[in-house]
Short mmCIF file of N, CA and C in Angstrom, two decimals:
data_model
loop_
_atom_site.label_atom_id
_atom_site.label_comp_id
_atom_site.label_asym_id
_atom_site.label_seq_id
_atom_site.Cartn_x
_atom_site.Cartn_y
_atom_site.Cartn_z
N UNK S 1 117.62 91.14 102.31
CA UNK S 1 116.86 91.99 103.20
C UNK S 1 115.39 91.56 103.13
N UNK S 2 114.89 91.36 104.42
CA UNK S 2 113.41 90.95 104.31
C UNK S 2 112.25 92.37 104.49
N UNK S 3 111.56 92.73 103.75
CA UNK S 3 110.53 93.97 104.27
C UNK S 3 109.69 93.44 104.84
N UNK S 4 109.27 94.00 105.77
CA UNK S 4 107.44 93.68 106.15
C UNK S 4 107.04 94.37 105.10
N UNK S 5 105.31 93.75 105.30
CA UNK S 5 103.84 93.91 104.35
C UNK S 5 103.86 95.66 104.91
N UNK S 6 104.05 95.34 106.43
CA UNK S 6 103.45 97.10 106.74
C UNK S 6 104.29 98.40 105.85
N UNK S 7 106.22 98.02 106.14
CA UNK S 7 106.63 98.99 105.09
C UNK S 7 106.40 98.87 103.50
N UNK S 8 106.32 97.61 103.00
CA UNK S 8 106.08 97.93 101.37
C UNK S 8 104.94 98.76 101.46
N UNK S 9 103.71 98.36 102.26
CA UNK S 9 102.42 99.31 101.62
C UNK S 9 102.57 100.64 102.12
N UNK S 10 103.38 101.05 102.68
CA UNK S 10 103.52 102.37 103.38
C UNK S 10 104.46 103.48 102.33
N UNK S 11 105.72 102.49 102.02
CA UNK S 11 106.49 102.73 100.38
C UNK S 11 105.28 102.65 99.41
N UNK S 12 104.82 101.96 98.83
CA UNK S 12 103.61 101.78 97.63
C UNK S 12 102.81 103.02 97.82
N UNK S 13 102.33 103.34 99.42
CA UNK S 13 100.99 104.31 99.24
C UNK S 13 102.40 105.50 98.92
N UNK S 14 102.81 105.49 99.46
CA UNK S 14 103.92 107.27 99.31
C UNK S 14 104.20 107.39 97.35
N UNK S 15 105.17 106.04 97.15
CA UNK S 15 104.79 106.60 95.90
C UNK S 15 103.83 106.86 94.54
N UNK S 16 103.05 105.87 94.97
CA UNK S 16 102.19 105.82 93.84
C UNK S 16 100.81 106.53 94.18
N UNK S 17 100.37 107.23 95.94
CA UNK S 17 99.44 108.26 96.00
C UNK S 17 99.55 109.47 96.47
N UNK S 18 100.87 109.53 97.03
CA UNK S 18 101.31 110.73 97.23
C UNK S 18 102.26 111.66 96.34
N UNK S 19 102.89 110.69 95.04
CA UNK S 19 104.21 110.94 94.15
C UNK S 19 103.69 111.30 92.96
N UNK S 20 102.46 109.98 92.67
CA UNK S 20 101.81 110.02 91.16
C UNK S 20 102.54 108.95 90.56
N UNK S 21 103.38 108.20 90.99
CA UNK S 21 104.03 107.19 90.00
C UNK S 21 103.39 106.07 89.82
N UNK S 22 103.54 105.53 88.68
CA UNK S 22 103.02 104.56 88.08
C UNK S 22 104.04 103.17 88.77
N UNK S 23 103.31 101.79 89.25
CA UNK S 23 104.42 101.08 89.58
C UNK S 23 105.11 100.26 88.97
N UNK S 24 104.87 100.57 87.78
CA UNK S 24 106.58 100.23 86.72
C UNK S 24 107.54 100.79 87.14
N UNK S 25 107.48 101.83 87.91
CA UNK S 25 108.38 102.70 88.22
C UNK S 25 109.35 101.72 89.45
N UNK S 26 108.80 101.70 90.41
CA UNK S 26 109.07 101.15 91.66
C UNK S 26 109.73 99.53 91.33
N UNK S 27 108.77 98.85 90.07
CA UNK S 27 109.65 97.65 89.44
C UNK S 27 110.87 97.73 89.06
N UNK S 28 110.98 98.77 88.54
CA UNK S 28 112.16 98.75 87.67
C UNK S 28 113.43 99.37 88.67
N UNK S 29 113.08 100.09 89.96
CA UNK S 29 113.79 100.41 90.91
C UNK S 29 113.34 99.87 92.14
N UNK S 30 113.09 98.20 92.20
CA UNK S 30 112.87 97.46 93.59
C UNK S 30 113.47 98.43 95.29
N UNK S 31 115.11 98.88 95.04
CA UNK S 31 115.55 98.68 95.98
C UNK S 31 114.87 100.49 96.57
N UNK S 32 113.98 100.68 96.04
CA UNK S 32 113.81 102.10 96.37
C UNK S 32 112.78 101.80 97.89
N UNK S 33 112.11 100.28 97.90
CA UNK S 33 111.19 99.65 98.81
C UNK S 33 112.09 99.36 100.34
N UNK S 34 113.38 99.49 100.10
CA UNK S 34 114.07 99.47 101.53
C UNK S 34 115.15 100.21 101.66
N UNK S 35 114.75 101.48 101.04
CA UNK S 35 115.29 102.65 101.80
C UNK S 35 114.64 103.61 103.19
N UNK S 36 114.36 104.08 103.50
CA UNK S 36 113.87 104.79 104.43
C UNK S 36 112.95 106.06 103.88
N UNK S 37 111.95 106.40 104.20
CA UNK S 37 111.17 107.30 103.88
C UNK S 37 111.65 108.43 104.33
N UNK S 38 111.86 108.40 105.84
CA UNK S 38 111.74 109.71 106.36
C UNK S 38 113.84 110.38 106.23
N UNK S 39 114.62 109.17 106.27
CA UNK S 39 115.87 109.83 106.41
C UNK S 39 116.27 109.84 104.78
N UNK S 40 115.62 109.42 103.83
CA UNK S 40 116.56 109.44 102.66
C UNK S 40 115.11 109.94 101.41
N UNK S 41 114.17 109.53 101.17
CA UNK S 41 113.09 109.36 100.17
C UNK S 41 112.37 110.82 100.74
N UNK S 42 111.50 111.22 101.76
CA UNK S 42 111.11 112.30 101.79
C UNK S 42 112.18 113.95 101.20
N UNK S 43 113.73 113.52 102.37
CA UNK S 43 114.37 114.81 102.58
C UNK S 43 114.69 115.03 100.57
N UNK S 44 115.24 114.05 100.02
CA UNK S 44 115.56 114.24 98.43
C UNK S 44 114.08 114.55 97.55
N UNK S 45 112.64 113.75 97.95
CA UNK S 45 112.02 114.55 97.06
C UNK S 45 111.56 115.90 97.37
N UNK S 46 111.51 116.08 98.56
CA UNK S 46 111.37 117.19 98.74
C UNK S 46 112.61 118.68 98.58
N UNK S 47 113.78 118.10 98.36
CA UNK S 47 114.72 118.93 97.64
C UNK S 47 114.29 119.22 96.61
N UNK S 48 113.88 117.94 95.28
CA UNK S 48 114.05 118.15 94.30
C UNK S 48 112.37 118.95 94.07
N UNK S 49 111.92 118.88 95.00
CA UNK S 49 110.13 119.72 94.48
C UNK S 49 110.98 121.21 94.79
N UNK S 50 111.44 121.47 95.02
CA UNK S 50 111.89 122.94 95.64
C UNK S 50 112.78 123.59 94.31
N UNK S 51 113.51 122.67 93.96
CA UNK S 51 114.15 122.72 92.51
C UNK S 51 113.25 122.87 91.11
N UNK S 52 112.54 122.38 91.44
CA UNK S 52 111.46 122.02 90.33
C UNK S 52 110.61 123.55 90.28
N UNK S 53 109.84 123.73 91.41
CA UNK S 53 109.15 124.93 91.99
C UNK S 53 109.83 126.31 91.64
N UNK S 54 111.26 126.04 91.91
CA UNK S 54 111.91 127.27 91.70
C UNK S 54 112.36 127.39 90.12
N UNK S 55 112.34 126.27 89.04
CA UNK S 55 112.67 126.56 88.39
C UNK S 55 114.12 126.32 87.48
N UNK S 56 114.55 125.55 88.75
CA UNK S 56 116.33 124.94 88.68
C UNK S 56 116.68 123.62 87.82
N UNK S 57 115.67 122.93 88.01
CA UNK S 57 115.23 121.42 87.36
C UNK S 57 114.83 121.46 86.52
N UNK S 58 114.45 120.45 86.02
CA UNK S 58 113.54 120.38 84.81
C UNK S 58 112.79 119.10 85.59
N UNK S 59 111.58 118.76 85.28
CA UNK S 59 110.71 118.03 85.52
C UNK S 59 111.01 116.23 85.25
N UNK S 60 111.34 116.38 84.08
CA UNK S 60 111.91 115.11 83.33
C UNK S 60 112.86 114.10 84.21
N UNK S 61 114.12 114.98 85.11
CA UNK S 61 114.75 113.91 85.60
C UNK S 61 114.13 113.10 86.43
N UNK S 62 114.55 111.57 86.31
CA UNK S 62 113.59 110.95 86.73
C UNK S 62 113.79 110.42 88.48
N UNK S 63 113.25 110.80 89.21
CA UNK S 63 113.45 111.16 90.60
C UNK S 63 113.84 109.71 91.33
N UNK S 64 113.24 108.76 90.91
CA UNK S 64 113.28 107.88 91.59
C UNK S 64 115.17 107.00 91.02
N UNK S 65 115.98 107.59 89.95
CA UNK S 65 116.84 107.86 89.84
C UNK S 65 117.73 108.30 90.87
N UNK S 66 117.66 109.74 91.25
CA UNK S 66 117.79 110.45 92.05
C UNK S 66 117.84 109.33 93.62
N UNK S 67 117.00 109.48 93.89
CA UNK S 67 116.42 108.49 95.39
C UNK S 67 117.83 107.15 95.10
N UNK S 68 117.56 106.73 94.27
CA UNK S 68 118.86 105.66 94.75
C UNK S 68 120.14 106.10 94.56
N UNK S 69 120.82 107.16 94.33
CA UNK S 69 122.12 107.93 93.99
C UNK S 69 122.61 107.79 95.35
N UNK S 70 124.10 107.37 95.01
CA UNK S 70 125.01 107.51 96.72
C UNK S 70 124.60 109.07 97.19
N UNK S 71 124.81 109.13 98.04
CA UNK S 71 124.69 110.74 99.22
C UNK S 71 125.15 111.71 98.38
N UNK S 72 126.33 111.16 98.13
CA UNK S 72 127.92 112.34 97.76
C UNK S 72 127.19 112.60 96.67
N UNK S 73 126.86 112.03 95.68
CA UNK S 73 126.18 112.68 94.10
C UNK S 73 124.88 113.32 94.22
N UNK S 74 123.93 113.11 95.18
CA UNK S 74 122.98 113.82 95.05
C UNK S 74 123.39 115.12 95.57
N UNK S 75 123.46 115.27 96.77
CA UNK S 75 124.00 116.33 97.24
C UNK S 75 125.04 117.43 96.61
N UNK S 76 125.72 116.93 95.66
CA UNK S 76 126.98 117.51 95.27
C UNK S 76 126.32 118.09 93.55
N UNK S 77 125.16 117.07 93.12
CA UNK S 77 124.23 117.35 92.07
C UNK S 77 123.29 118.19 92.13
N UNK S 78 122.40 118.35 93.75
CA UNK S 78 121.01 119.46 94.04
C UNK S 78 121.09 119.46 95.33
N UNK S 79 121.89 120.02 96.00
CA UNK S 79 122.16 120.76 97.03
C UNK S 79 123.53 121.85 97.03
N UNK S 80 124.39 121.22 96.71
CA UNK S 80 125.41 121.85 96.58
C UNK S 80 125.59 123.08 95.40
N UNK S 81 125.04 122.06 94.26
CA UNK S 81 125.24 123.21 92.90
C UNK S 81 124.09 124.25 93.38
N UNK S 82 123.20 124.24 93.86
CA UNK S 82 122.21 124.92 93.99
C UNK S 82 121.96 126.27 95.29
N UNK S 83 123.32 125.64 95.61
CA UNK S 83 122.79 126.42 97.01
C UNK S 83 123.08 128.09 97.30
N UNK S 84 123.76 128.42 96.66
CA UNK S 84 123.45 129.91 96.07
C UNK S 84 121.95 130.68 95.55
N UNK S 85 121.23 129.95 94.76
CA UNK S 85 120.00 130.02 94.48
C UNK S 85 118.81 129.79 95.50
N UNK S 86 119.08 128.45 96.40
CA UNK S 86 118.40 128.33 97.08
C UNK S 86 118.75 128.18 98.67
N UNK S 87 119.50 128.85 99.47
CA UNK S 87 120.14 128.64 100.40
C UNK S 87 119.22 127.61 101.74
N UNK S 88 118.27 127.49 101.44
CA UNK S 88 117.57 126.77 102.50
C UNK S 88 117.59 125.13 102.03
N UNK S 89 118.59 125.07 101.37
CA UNK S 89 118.19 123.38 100.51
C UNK S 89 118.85 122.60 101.28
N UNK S 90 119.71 122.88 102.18
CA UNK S 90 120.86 121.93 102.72
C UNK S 90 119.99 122.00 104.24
N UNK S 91 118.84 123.16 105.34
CA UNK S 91 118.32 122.74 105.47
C UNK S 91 117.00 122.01 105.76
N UNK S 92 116.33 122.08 104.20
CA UNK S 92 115.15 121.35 103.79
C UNK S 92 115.85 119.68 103.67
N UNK S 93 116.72 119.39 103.15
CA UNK S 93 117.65 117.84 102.95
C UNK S 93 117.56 117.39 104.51
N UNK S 94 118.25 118.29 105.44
CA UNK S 94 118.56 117.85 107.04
C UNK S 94 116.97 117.85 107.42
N UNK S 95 116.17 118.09 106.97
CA UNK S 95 115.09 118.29 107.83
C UNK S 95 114.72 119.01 108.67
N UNK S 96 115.33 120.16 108.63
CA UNK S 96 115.77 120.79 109.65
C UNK S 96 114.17 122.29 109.53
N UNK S 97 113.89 121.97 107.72
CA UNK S 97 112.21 123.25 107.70
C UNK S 97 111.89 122.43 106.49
N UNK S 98 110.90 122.67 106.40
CA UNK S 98 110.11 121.93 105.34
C UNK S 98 109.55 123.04 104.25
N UNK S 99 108.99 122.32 103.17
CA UNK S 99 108.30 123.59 102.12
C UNK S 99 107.58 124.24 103.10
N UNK S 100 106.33 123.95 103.52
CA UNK S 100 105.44 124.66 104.19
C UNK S 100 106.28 125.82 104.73
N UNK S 101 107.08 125.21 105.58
CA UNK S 101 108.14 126.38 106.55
C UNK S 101 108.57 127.76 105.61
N UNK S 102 108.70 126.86 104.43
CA UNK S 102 109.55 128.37 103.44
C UNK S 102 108.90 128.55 102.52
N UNK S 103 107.10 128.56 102.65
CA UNK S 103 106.34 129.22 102.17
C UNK S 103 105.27 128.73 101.16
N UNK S 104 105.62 126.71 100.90
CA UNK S 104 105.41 126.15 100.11
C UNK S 104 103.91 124.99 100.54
N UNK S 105 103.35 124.93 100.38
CA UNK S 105 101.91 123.65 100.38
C UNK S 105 102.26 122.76 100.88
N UNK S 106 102.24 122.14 101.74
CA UNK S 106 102.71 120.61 101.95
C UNK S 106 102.22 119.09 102.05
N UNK S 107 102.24 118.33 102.21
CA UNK S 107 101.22 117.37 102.39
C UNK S 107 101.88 116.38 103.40
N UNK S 108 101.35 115.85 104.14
CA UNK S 108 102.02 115.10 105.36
C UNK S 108 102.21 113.54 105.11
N UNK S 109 103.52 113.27 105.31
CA UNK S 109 102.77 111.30 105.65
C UNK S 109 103.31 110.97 106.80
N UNK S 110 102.83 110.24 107.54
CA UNK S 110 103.24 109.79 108.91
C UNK S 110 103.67 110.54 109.67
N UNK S 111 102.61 112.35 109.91
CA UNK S 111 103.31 113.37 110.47
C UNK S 111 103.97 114.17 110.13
N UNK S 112 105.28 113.65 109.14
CA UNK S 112 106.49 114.23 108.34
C UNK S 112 105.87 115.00 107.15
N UNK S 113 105.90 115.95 106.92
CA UNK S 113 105.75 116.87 106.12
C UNK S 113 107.09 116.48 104.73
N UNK S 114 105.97 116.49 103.63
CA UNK S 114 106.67 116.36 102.14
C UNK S 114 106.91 117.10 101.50
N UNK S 115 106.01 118.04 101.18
CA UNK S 115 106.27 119.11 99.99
C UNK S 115 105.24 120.07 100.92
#
């Protein structure tokens, strides 16, 4: 798979100025640079800030973990187990409302609302 310059630095600025990660992080998980921001990397961290926020998570797991997990395990790991607790998680994942929407701070990239 070839990236353009424009998506790595667009991946780079999201995680390392909008995330806080250090880019050992992103080394050690290359393929996290050609996934998609808006259909796979926004909708999961922004699940897991909602998890975190509420209290469901713990801080520690390491997200960018998370971000490369097939569909079926994340979902079935923090959406599914969760969704009694948090019924809007399945759709904050679809995109369908964002934190802001359900009451939470958000910060935008490319329009798309994160947290």
């Amino acid at each position: 798979m070839i990236l353009s310059e424009k998506k790595i630095m667009r991946h780079m600025d999201f995680f390392v100025n909008k995330m806080g990660w250090k880019r050992a992080v992103i080394c050690k998980y290359p393929q996290l640079l050609g996934l998609s921001l808006e259909k796979r990397i926004i909708p999961r961290c922004s699940v897991f800030r909602l998890l975190i926020l509420k209290g469901l998570v713990n801080e520690d797991i390491k997200m960018a973990y998370l971000i490369v997990k097939n569909e079926k395990h994340f979902l079935e790991k923090f959406v599914t187990k969760y969704e009694k607790e948090v019924p809007q998680l399945l759709d904050l994942y679809k995109g369908n409302t964002s934190l802001l929407g359900l009451g939470y701070g958000t910060e935008e990239v490319d329009g798309k609302n994160l947290m």
